[in-house]
Coordinates of N, CA, C and O in Angstrom, one line a residue:
M1145 N -77.8 -48.1 5.2 CA -77.3 -49.1 4.3 C -76.4 -48.4 3.3 O -76.8 -47.5 2.7
K1146 N -75.2 -49.0 3.0 CA -74.4 -48.4 2.0 C -74.9 -48.6 0.6 O -75.6 -49.6 0.4
N1147 N -74.6 -47.6 -0.2 CA -75.0 -47.8 -1.6 C -73.9 -48.5 -2.4 O -73.0 -47.9 -2.8
R1148 N -74.0 -49.8 -2.5 CA -73.0 -50.6 -3.2 C -73.4 -50.9 -4.6 O -74.6 -51.2 -4.8
P1149 N -72.4 -51.0 -5.5 CA -72.8 -51.5 -6.8 C -73.2 -53.0 -6.7 O -72.9 -53.7 -5.9
S1150 N -74.1 -53.3 -7.7 CA -74.6 -54.7 -7.7 C -73.5 -55.7 -7.9 O -72.4 -55.4 -8.4
K1151 N -73.8 -56.9 -7.5 CA -72.8 -58.0 -7.8 C -72.4 -58.1 -9.2 O -71.3 -58.4 -9.6
F1152 N -73.4 -57.9 -10.1 CA -73.2 -58.0 -11.5 C -72.2 -56.9 -12.0 O -71.2 -57.3 -12.7
L1153 N -72.3 -55.7 -11.5 CA -71.3 -54.7 -11.9 C -70.0 -54.9 -11.2 O -68.9 -54.7 -11.9
R1154 N -69.9 -55.5 -10.0 CA -68.7 -55.8 -9.4 C -67.9 -56.9 -10.2 O -66.7 -56.9 -10.2
G1155 N -68.7 -57.8 -10.8 CA -68.1 -58.8 -11.6 C -67.3 -58.2 -12.8 O -66.2 -58.7 -13.1
F1156 N -67.8 -57.2 -13.4 CA -67.1 -56.5 -14.5 C -65.8 -55.9 -13.9 O -64.8 -55.9 -14.6
K1157 N -65.9 -55.3 -12.7 CA -64.7 -54.7 -12.1 C -63.6 -55.8 -11.9 O -62.4 -55.6 -12.3
F1158 N -64.0 -57.0 -11.4 CA -63.0 -58.0 -11.2 C -62.5 -58.6 -12.5 O -61.3 -58.8 -12.6
A1159 N -63.3 -58.7 -13.5 CA -62.9 -59.2 -14.8 C -61.9 -58.2 -15.5 O -60.9 -58.6 -16.0
F1160 N -62.2 -56.9 -15.4 CA -61.3 -55.9 -15.9 C -60.0 -55.9 -15.2 O -58.9 -55.7 -15.8
R1161 N -60.0 -56.1 -13.8 CA -58.8 -56.2 -13.0 C -58.0 -57.4 -13.5 O -56.7 -57.3 -13.6
G1162 N -58.6 -58.5 -13.8 CA -57.8 -59.6 -14.3 C -57.2 -59.4 -15.7 O -56.1 -59.7 -15.9
L1163 N -57.9 -58.7 -16.6 CA -57.4 -58.3 -17.9 C -56.2 -57.4 -17.7 O -55.1 -57.6 -18.3
I1164 N -56.3 -56.4 -16.8 CA -55.2 -55.5 -16.6 C -54.0 -56.2 -16.0 O -52.9 -55.9 -16.3
H1165 N -54.3 -57.1 -15.1 CA -53.2 -57.9 -14.5 C -52.4 -58.6 -15.6 O -51.2 -58.6 -15.6
C1166 N -53.1 -59.3 -16.5 CA -52.5 -60.0 -17.6 C -51.6 -59.0 -18.5 O -50.5 -59.3 -18.9
I1167 N -52.2 -57.9 -18.8 CA -51.5 -56.9 -19.7 C -50.3 -56.4 -19.0 O -49.2 -56.3 -19.6
N1168 N -50.4 -56.1 -17.7 CA -49.3 -55.5 -16.9 C -48.2 -56.6 -16.7 O -47.0 -56.2 -16.6
N1169 N -48.5 -57.8 -16.6 CA -47.5 -58.8 -16.1 C -47.1 -59.8 -17.2 O -46.1 -60.6 -16.9
E1170 N -47.7 -59.9 -18.3 CA -47.4 -60.9 -19.3 C -47.0 -60.2 -20.6 O -47.9 -59.7 -21.3
R1171 N -45.8 -60.4 -21.0 CA -45.3 -59.8 -22.2 C -46.0 -60.4 -23.4 O -46.3 -59.7 -24.4
N1172 N -46.3 -61.7 -23.4 CA -47.0 -62.3 -24.5 C -48.4 -61.7 -24.7 O -48.9 -61.6 -25.8
M1173 N -49.0 -61.4 -23.6 CA -50.4 -60.8 -23.7 C -50.3 -59.4 -24.3 O -51.1 -59.0 -25.2
R1174 N -49.2 -58.7 -24.0 CA -49.0 -57.4 -24.6 C -48.7 -57.5 -26.1 O -49.2 -56.8 -26.9
F1175 N -48.0 -58.6 -26.5 CA -47.7 -58.8 -27.9 C -49.0 -59.2 -28.6 O -49.3 -58.6 -29.7
H1176 N -49.8 -60.0 -28.0 CA -51.1 -60.4 -28.7 C -52.0 -59.2 -28.8 O -52.7 -59.0 -29.9
T1177 N -52.1 -58.3 -27.8 CA -52.9 -57.1 -27.9 C -52.4 -56.1 -29.0 O -53.1 -55.5 -29.7
A1178 N -51.0 -56.1 -29.1 CA -50.4 -55.2 -30.1 C -50.8 -55.7 -31.5 O -51.2 -54.9 -32.4
V1179 N -50.7 -57.0 -31.7 CA -51.0 -57.6 -33.0 C -52.5 -57.4 -33.3 O -52.9 -57.0 -34.4
M1180 N -53.3 -57.6 -32.3 CA -54.8 -57.3 -32.4 C -55.0 -55.9 -32.9 O -55.8 -55.7 -33.8
L1181 N -54.3 -54.9 -32.3 CA -54.5 -53.5 -32.7 C -54.1 -53.3 -34.2 O -54.9 -52.7 -34.9
Y1182 N -53.0 -53.9 -34.6 CA -52.6 -53.7 -36.0 C -53.6 -54.3 -36.9 O -54.0 -53.7 -37.9
V1183 N -54.0 -55.5 -36.6 CA -55.0 -56.2 -37.5 C -56.3 -55.4 -37.6 O -56.8 -55.2 -38.7
L1184 N -56.8 -54.9 -36.5 CA -58.0 -54.1 -36.5 C -57.9 -52.8 -37.2 O -58.8 -52.3 -37.9
V1185 N -56.7 -52.1 -37.0 CA -56.5 -50.8 -37.6 C -56.4 -51.0 -39.1 O -56.9 -50.1 -39.9
F1186 N -55.7 -52.0 -39.6 CA -55.5 -52.2 -41.0 C -56.6 -52.9 -41.7 O -56.7 -53.0 -42.9
S1187 N -57.5 -53.5 -41.0 CA -58.6 -54.4 -41.6 C -59.5 -53.6 -42.6 O -59.9 -54.2 -43.5
P1188 N -59.7 -52.3 -42.4 CA -60.6 -51.6 -43.4 C -60.0 -51.6 -44.8 O -60.7 -51.5 -45.8
F1189 N -58.7 -51.8 -44.9 CA -58.1 -51.9 -46.3 C -58.4 -53.2 -47.0 O -58.2 -53.3 -48.2
F1190 N -58.8 -54.2 -46.3 CA -59.1 -55.5 -46.8 C -60.6 -55.6 -47.1 O -61.4 -55.0 -46.5
T1191 N -60.9 -56.4 -48.1 CA -62.3 -56.7 -48.4 C -62.7 -57.9 -47.6 O -62.4 -59.1 -47.9
L1192 N -63.5 -57.7 -46.6 CA -63.9 -58.7 -45.7 C -65.4 -58.6 -45.5 O -66.0 -57.5 -45.3
S1193 N -66.1 -59.8 -45.6 CA -67.5 -59.8 -45.3 C -67.8 -59.7 -43.8 O -66.8 -59.9 -43.0
K1194 N -69.0 -59.6 -43.4 CA -69.3 -59.6 -42.0 C -68.9 -60.9 -41.3 O -68.5 -61.0 -40.2
T1195 N -69.2 -62.0 -42.1 CA -68.8 -63.3 -41.6 C -67.3 -63.4 -41.4 O -66.8 -64.0 -40.4
Q1196 N -66.5 -62.9 -42.3 CA -65.1 -62.9 -42.2 C -64.6 -62.1 -41.0 O -63.7 -62.5 -40.3
Y1197 N -65.2 -60.9 -40.9 CA -64.9 -60.1 -39.7 C -65.2 -60.9 -38.4 O -64.4 -60.8 -37.4
A1198 N -66.3 -61.5 -38.4 CA -66.7 -62.3 -37.2 C -65.7 -63.4 -36.9 O -65.2 -63.6 -35.8
I1199 N -65.2 -64.1 -38.0 CA -64.2 -65.1 -37.8 C -62.9 -64.5 -37.3 O -62.2 -65.0 -36.4
L1200 N -62.5 -63.3 -37.8 CA -61.3 -62.6 -37.4 C -61.4 -62.3 -35.9 O -60.4 -62.5 -35.2
I1201 N -62.5 -61.7 -35.5 CA -62.7 -61.3 -34.1 C -62.7 -62.5 -33.2 O -62.1 -62.5 -32.1
A1202 N -63.4 -63.6 -33.6 CA -63.4 -64.8 -32.8 C -62.0 -65.4 -32.7 O -61.6 -65.9 -31.6
T1203 N -61.2 -65.3 -33.7 CA -59.9 -65.8 -33.7 C -59.0 -65.0 -32.7 O -58.3 -65.6 -31.9
I1204 N -59.1 -63.7 -32.8 CA -58.4 -62.8 -31.9 C -58.8 -63.1 -30.5 O -57.9 -63.2 -29.6
S1205 N -60.1 -63.2 -30.3 CA -60.6 -63.5 -28.9 C -60.1 -64.8 -28.4 O -59.8 -64.9 -27.2
S1206 N -60.0 -65.8 -29.2 CA -59.5 -67.1 -28.7 C -58.1 -67.0 -28.2 O -57.7 -67.6 -27.2
V1207 N -57.2 -66.2 -28.9 CA -55.8 -66.1 -28.5 C -55.8 -65.3 -27.2 O -55.0 -65.7 -26.3
I1208 N -56.5 -64.2 -27.1 CA -56.5 -63.4 -25.8 C -57.0 -64.3 -24.7 O -56.4 -64.3 -23.6
C1209 N -58.1 -65.0 -24.9 CA -58.6 -65.9 -23.8 C -57.7 -66.9 -23.4 O -57.5 -67.2 -22.2
A1210 N -57.0 -67.6 -24.4 CA -56.1 -68.6 -24.1 C -54.9 -68.1 -23.3 O -54.4 -68.7 -22.4
E1211 N -54.4 -66.9 -23.7 CA -53.3 -66.2 -22.9 C -53.8 -65.9 -21.5 O -53.0 -66.1 -20.5
M1212 N -55.0 -65.5 -21.3 CA -55.5 -65.2 -19.9 C -55.6 -66.5 -19.1 O -55.3 -66.5 -17.9
L1213 N -56.1 -67.6 -19.7 CA -56.2 -68.9 -19.0 C -54.8 -69.4 -18.7 O -54.6 -70.0 -17.7
N1214 N -53.9 -69.2 -19.6 CA -52.5 -69.6 -19.4 C -51.9 -68.9 -18.2 O -51.3 -69.5 -17.3
T1215 N -52.2 -67.6 -18.1 CA -51.7 -66.8 -17.0 C -52.3 -67.3 -15.7 O -51.7 -67.4 -14.7
A1216 N -53.6 -67.6 -15.7 CA -54.3 -68.1 -14.5 C -53.7 -69.4 -14.1 O -53.4 -69.7 -12.9
A1217 N -53.4 -70.3 -15.1 CA -52.8 -71.6 -14.8 C -51.4 -71.4 -14.2 O -51.1 -72.1 -13.2
E1218 N -50.6 -70.5 -14.7 CA -49.3 -70.2 -14.2 C -49.4 -69.7 -12.8 O -48.6 -70.1 -11.9
E1219 N -50.3 -68.8 -12.5 CA -50.4 -68.2 -11.2 C -50.8 -69.3 -10.2 O -50.3 -69.4 -9.1
L1220 N -51.8 -70.1 -10.5 CA -52.2 -71.2 -9.6 C -51.1 -72.2 -9.4 O -50.9 -72.7 -8.3
A1221 N -50.4 -72.6 -10.5 CA -49.3 -73.5 -10.3 C -48.2 -72.9 -9.4 O -47.7 -73.7 -8.5
D1222 N -47.9 -71.7 -9.6 CA -46.9 -71.0 -8.7 C -47.4 -71.0 -7.3 O -46.6 -71.1 -6.3
L1223 N -48.7 -70.7 -7.1 CA -49.2 -70.7 -5.7 C -49.2 -72.0 -5.0 O -48.9 -72.1 -3.9
S1224 N -49.5 -73.1 -5.8 CA -49.6 -74.4 -5.2 C -48.3 -75.1 -5.0 O -48.2 -76.0 -4.2
A1225 N -47.2 -74.7 -5.7 CA -45.9 -75.3 -5.6 C -44.9 -74.3 -5.4 O -44.4 -73.7 -6.3
A1226 N -44.5 -74.2 -4.1 CA -43.5 -73.2 -3.7 C -42.1 -73.6 -4.3 O -41.3 -72.8 -4.7
D1227 N -41.9 -74.9 -4.3 CA -40.6 -75.5 -4.8 C -41.0 -76.1 -6.2 O -42.1 -76.2 -6.6
Y1228 N -39.9 -76.6 -6.9 CA -40.1 -77.2 -8.2 C -41.0 -78.4 -8.0 O -40.9 -79.2 -7.1
N1229 N -42.0 -78.5 -8.9 CA -42.9 -79.6 -8.9 C -43.2 -80.0 -10.4 O -43.6 -79.1 -11.1
P1230 N -42.9 -81.2 -10.7 CA -43.1 -81.6 -12.1 C -44.6 -81.5 -12.6 O -44.8 -81.2 -13.8
L1231 N -45.5 -81.7 -11.7 CA -46.9 -81.5 -12.1 C -47.3 -80.0 -12.3 O -48.0 -79.7 -13.3
A1232 N -46.7 -79.1 -11.5 CA -46.9 -77.7 -11.8 C -46.3 -77.3 -13.1 O -46.9 -76.6 -13.9
R1233 N -45.1 -77.8 -13.4 CA -44.4 -77.5 -14.6 C -45.3 -78.1 -15.8 O -45.4 -77.4 -16.8
A1234 N -45.8 -79.3 -15.7 CA -46.6 -79.8 -16.7 C -47.9 -79.0 -17.0 O -48.2 -78.7 -18.1
A1235 N -48.5 -78.5 -15.9 CA -49.7 -77.7 -16.0 C -49.4 -76.4 -16.8 O -50.1 -76.0 -17.7
K1236 N -48.3 -75.8 -16.4 CA -47.8 -74.6 -17.1 C -47.5 -74.8 -18.5 O -47.9 -74.0 -19.4
D1237 N -46.8 -75.9 -18.8 CA -46.5 -76.2 -20.2 C -47.7 -76.5 -21.0 O -47.8 -76.1 -22.2
I1238 N -48.6 -77.2 -20.5 CA -49.9 -77.5 -21.2 C -50.6 -76.2 -21.5 O -51.1 -76.1 -22.7
A1239 N -50.8 -75.4 -20.5 CA -51.5 -74.1 -20.8 C -50.7 -73.3 -21.8 O -51.4 -72.7 -22.7
A1240 N -49.4 -73.2 -21.8 CA -48.7 -72.5 -22.8 C -48.8 -73.1 -24.2 O -48.9 -72.4 -25.2
G1241 N -48.9 -74.5 -24.2 CA -49.2 -75.1 -25.5 C -50.5 -74.8 -26.1 O -50.7 -74.7 -27.3
A1242 N -51.5 -74.6 -25.2 CA -52.8 -74.2 -25.7 C -52.8 -72.8 -26.4 O -53.4 -72.6 -27.4
V1243 N -52.0 -71.9 -25.8 CA -51.8 -70.6 -26.4 C -51.1 -70.7 -27.7 O -51.5 -70.1 -28.7
L1244 N -50.1 -71.6 -27.8 CA -49.4 -71.8 -29.0 C -50.3 -72.3 -30.1 O -50.2 -71.8 -31.3
V1245 N -51.1 -73.2 -29.8 CA -52.1 -73.8 -30.8 C -53.0 -72.7 -31.3 O -53.2 -72.5 -32.5
C1246 N -53.6 -71.9 -30.4 CA -54.5 -70.8 -30.8 C -53.7 -69.8 -31.6 O -54.3 -69.3 -32.6
A1247 N -52.5 -69.4 -31.2 CA -51.7 -68.4 -31.9 C -51.4 -68.9 -33.3 O -51.5 -68.2 -34.3
F1248 N -51.0 -70.2 -33.4 CA -50.6 -70.7 -34.7 C -51.8 -70.7 -35.7 O -51.7 -70.3 -36.8
F1249 N -53.0 -71.2 -35.2 CA -54.1 -71.2 -36.1 C -54.7 -69.8 -36.3 O -55.3 -69.6 -37.4
S1250 N -54.4 -68.8 -35.4 CA -54.8 -67.5 -35.7 C -54.0 -66.9 -36.9 O -54.5 -66.2 -37.7
V1251 N -52.7 -67.3 -37.0 CA -51.9 -66.9 -38.1 C -52.5 -67.5 -39.4 O -52.5 -66.9 -40.4
V1252 N -52.8 -68.8 -39.3 CA -53.4 -69.5 -40.5 C -54.7 -68.8 -40.9 O -54.9 -68.5 -42.1
V1253 N -55.6 -68.5 -40.0 CA -56.8 -67.7 -40.3 C -56.5 -66.4 -40.9 O -57.1 -65.9 -41.9
G1254 N -55.5 -65.7 -40.3 CA -55.1 -64.4 -40.8 C -54.6 -64.4 -42.2 O -55.0 -63.6 -43.0
I1255 N -53.8 -65.4 -42.5 CA -53.3 -65.6 -43.9 C -54.5 -65.9 -44.9 O -54.6 -65.3 -45.9
I1256 N -55.4 -66.7 -44.4 CA -56.5 -67.1 -45.3 C -57.4 -65.8 -45.6 O -57.8 -65.6 -46.7
L1257 N -57.7 -65.1 -44.5 CA -58.6 -63.9 -44.7 C -57.9 -62.7 -45.2 O -58.5 -61.9 -46.0
L1258 N -56.6 -62.5 -44.9 CA -56.0 -61.2 -45.2 C -54.9 -61.3 -46.3 O -54.3 -60.3 -46.7
W1259 N -54.8 -62.4 -46.9 CA -53.8 -62.5 -48.1 C -54.5 -61.9 -49.3 O -55.1 -62.7 -50.1
Q1260 N -54.5 -60.6 -49.4 CA -55.1 -59.9 -50.5 C -54.1 -58.9 -51.0 O -54.0 -57.8 -50.5
P1261 N -53.3 -59.2 -52.0 CA -52.2 -58.3 -52.5 C -52.7 -57.0 -52.9 O -52.0 -56.0 -52.6
D1262 N -54.0 -56.8 -53.4 CA -54.5 -55.5 -53.7 C -54.7 -54.7 -52.5 O -54.5 -53.4 -52.5
A1263 N -55.0 -55.3 -51.3 CA -55.1 -54.5 -50.1 C -53.7 -54.0 -49.6 O -53.7 -52.9 -49.1
F1264 N -52.7 -54.8 -49.9 CA -51.3 -54.3 -49.5 C -51.0 -53.1 -50.4 O -50.3 -52.2 -49.9
V1265 N -51.4 -53.1 -51.6 CA -51.2 -52.0 -52.5 C -51.9 -50.8 -52.0 O -51.4 -49.6 -52.0
R1266 N -53.2 -51.0 -51.6 CA -54.0 -49.9 -51.0 C -53.3 -49.3 -49.8 O -53.3 -48.0 -49.6
I1267 N -52.8 -50.1 -48.9 CA -52.1 -49.6 -47.7 C -50.9 -48.8 -48.2 O -50.6 -47.7 -47.7
Y1268 N -50.1 -49.3 -49.1 CA -48.9 -48.6 -49.6 C -49.3 -47.2 -50.2 O -48.7 -46.2 -49.9
Q1269 N -50.3 -47.2 -51.0 CA -50.8 -46.0 -51.7 C -51.3 -45.0 -50.6 O -51.1 -43.8 -50.7
F1270 N -52.0 -45.5 -49.6 CA -52.5 -44.6 -48.5 C -51.3 -43.9 -47.9 O -51.3 -42.7 -47.7
F1271 N -50.3 -44.6 -47.5 CA -49.1 -44.0 -46.8 C -48.3 -43.2 -47.8 O -47.7 -42.2 -47.4
L1272 N -48.2 -43.5 -49.0 CA -47.5 -42.8 -50.0 C -48.1 -41.4 -50.2 O -47.4 -40.4 -50.3
A1273 N -49.5 -41.4 -50.2 CA -50.2 -40.1 -50.4 C -50.2 -39.3 -49.1 O -50.5 -38.1 -49.1
R1274 N -50.0 -39.9 -48.0 CA -50.0 -39.2 -46.7 C -48.8 -39.5 -45.8 O -48.8 -40.3 -44.9
P1275 N -47.7 -38.9 -46.2 CA -46.4 -39.2 -45.5 C -46.5 -38.9 -44.0 O -45.8 -39.6 -43.2
W1276 N -47.3 -38.0 -43.6 CA -47.4 -37.7 -42.1 C -48.1 -38.8 -41.4 O -47.8 -39.1 -40.2
W1277 N -49.0 -39.6 -42.1 CA -49.6 -40.7 -41.5 C -48.6 -41.9 -41.3 O -48.6 -42.6 -40.4
F1278 N -47.7 -41.9 -42.3 CA -46.6 -42.9 -42.2 C -45.7 -42.6 -41.0 O -45.3 -43.5 -40.3
A1279 N -45.3 -41.3 -40.9 CA -44.5 -40.9 -39.7 C -45.2 -41.2 -38.4 O -44.6 -41.7 -37.4
L1280 N -46.5 -41.0 -38.4 CA -47.3 -41.3 -37.2 C -47.4 -42.8 -36.9 O -47.2 -43.2 -35.8
A1281 N -47.5 -43.6 -38.0 CA -47.5 -45.0 -37.8 C -46.1 -45.5 -37.3 O -46.1 -46.4 -36.5
L1282 N -45.1 -44.9 -37.8 CA -43.7 -45.3 -37.3 C -43.6 -45.0 -35.8 O -43.0 -45.7 -35.0
A1283 N -44.0 -43.8 -35.4 CA -44.0 -43.4 -34.0 C -44.8 -44.3 -33.1 O -44.4 -44.7 -32.0
A1284 N -46.0 -44.6 -33.6 CA -46.9 -45.5 -32.9 C -46.2 -46.9 -32.8 O -46.3 -47.6 -31.7
T1285 N -45.5 -47.4 -33.8 CA -44.9 -48.6 -33.7 C -43.8 -48.6 -32.7 O -43.6 -49.6 -31.9
A1286 N -43.1 -47.5 -32.6 CA -42.0 -47.4 -31.5 C -42.7 -47.4 -30.1 O -42.2 -48.1 -29.2
L1287 N -43.8 -46.8 -30.0 CA -44.5 -46.8 -28.7 C -45.0 -48.2 -28.4 O -45.0 -48.6 -27.2
I1288 N -45.5 -48.9 -29.4 CA -46.0 -50.2 -29.2 C -44.9 -51.2 -28.8 O -45.1 -52.1 -28.0
A1289 N -43.7 -51.0 -29.4 CA -42.5 -51.8 -29.0 C -42.2 -51.6 -27.6 O -41.9 -52.6 -26.9
V1290 N -42.3 -50.4 -27.1 CA -42.0 -50.1 -25.6 C -43.1 -50.8 -24.8 O -42.8 -51.4 -23.8
Y1291 N -44.3 -50.6 -25.3 CA -45.5 -51.2 -24.6 C -45.3 -52.7 -24.4 O -45.5 -53.3 -23.3
V1292 N -44.9 -53.4 -25.5 CA -44.7 -54.9 -25.5 C -43.5 -55.2 -24.6 O -43.6 -56.1 -23.7
A1293 N -42.4 -54.5 -24.7 CA -41.2 -54.8 -24.0 C -41.3 -54.5 -22.5 O -40.9 -55.3 -21.6
K1294 N -41.8 -53.3 -22.2 CA -41.8 -52.9 -20.8 C -43.1 -53.0 -20.0 O -43.1 -53.1 -18.8
G1295 N -44.2 -52.9 -20.7 CA -45.5 -53.0 -20.1 C -46.1 -51.7 -19.7 O -45.3 -50.8 -19.4
P1296 N -47.4 -51.6 -19.7 CA -48.0 -50.4 -19.4 C -48.5 -50.3 -17.9 O -49.7 -50.3 -17.6
L1297 N -47.6 -50.3 -17.0 CA -47.9 -50.3 -15.6 C -48.8 -49.2 -15.2 O -49.6 -49.2 -14.3
W1298 N -48.7 -48.1 -16.0 CA -49.6 -46.9 -15.7 C -51.0 -47.3 -15.9 O -51.9 -46.7 -15.2
I1299 N -51.4 -48.2 -16.7 CA -52.8 -48.6 -16.9 C -53.4 -49.1 -15.6 O -54.5 -48.7 -15.2
G1300 N -52.6 -50.0 -14.9 CA -53.1 -50.5 -13.7 C -53.3 -49.5 -12.6 O -54.3 -49.4 -11.9
R1301 N -52.4 -48.5 -12.5 CA -52.5 -47.4 -11.6 C -53.6 -46.5 -11.9 O -54.4 -46.1 -11.0
A1302 N -53.8 -46.2 -13.2 CA -54.9 -45.3 -13.6 C -56.2 -46.0 -13.3 O -57.2 -45.3 -12.8
C1303 N -56.3 -47.3 -13.6 CA -57.6 -48.0 -13.4 C -57.9 -48.1 -11.9 O -59.0 -48.0 -11.5
A1304 N -56.9 -48.4 -11.1 CA -57.0 -48.5 -9.7 C -57.5 -47.1 -9.1 O -58.4 -47.1 -8.3
H1305 N -57.0 -46.0 -9.7 CA -57.4 -44.7 -9.3 C -58.9 -44.5 -9.7 O -59.7 -44.0 -8.9
W1306 N -59.2 -44.9 -10.9 CA -60.6 -44.7 -11.4 C -61.6 -45.6 -10.6 O -62.6 -45.1 -10.2
I1307 N -61.2 -46.8 -10.4 CA -62.1 -47.7 -9.6 C -62.2 -47.2 -8.2 O -63.3 -47.2 -7.6
G1308 N -61.1 -46.7 -7.6 CA -61.2 -46.1 -6.3 C -62.2 -45.0 -6.2 O -62.9 -44.8 -5.3
K1309 N -62.1 -44.1 -7.2 CA -63.0 -42.9 -7.2 C -64.5 -43.4 -7.4 O -65.4 -42.9 -6.8
A1310 N -64.7 -44.4 -8.3 CA -66.0 -44.9 -8.5 C -66.6 -45.5 -7.2 O -67.8 -45.4 -6.9
R1311 N -65.7 -46.1 -6.4 CA -66.2 -46.8 -5.2 C -66.6 -45.7 -4.2 O -67.5 -45.9 -3.4
K1312 N -66.0 -44.5 -4.2 CA -66.3 -43.5 -3.2 C -67.7 -42.8 -3.5 O -68.2 -42.2 -2.6
R1313 N -68.1 -42.9 -4.7 CA -69.4 -42.2 -5.1 C -70.6 -42.8 -4.4 O -70.8 -43.8 -4.0

């Protein structure tokens, strides 16, 4: 009998594959993950309670989940309607609208939680005292712009390679 990973572990592999599919194929997903990265990297400069961090993470998660569900709806609509179909278009528009609602309210939550002028001063002072960090942040921003615009297709290939190796063990 072959030594196969449990169904539970295979479920993680499939979920990870779906996440990678969204990142590789959806520019909006890459944009959302880039914004998430910036928010999480700069969040230590802000004074946030555990509850506020939980709200921030739940808000980020809702946008990522909505984008993934939107991608699933688009893929299913495209699969079911080879030609133009007004119902398929409506399903895609509704799913995109759900992402828009989540993204809009995430901005509102972000403003409520992160509008702390003293934190912006701390960020400015941090970079003023460490110009090499500012240069690194600028370089990272350029890489993130390429990531959002072009996509990280290498992630999918790397993960496929890693998953393939794991399967052979």
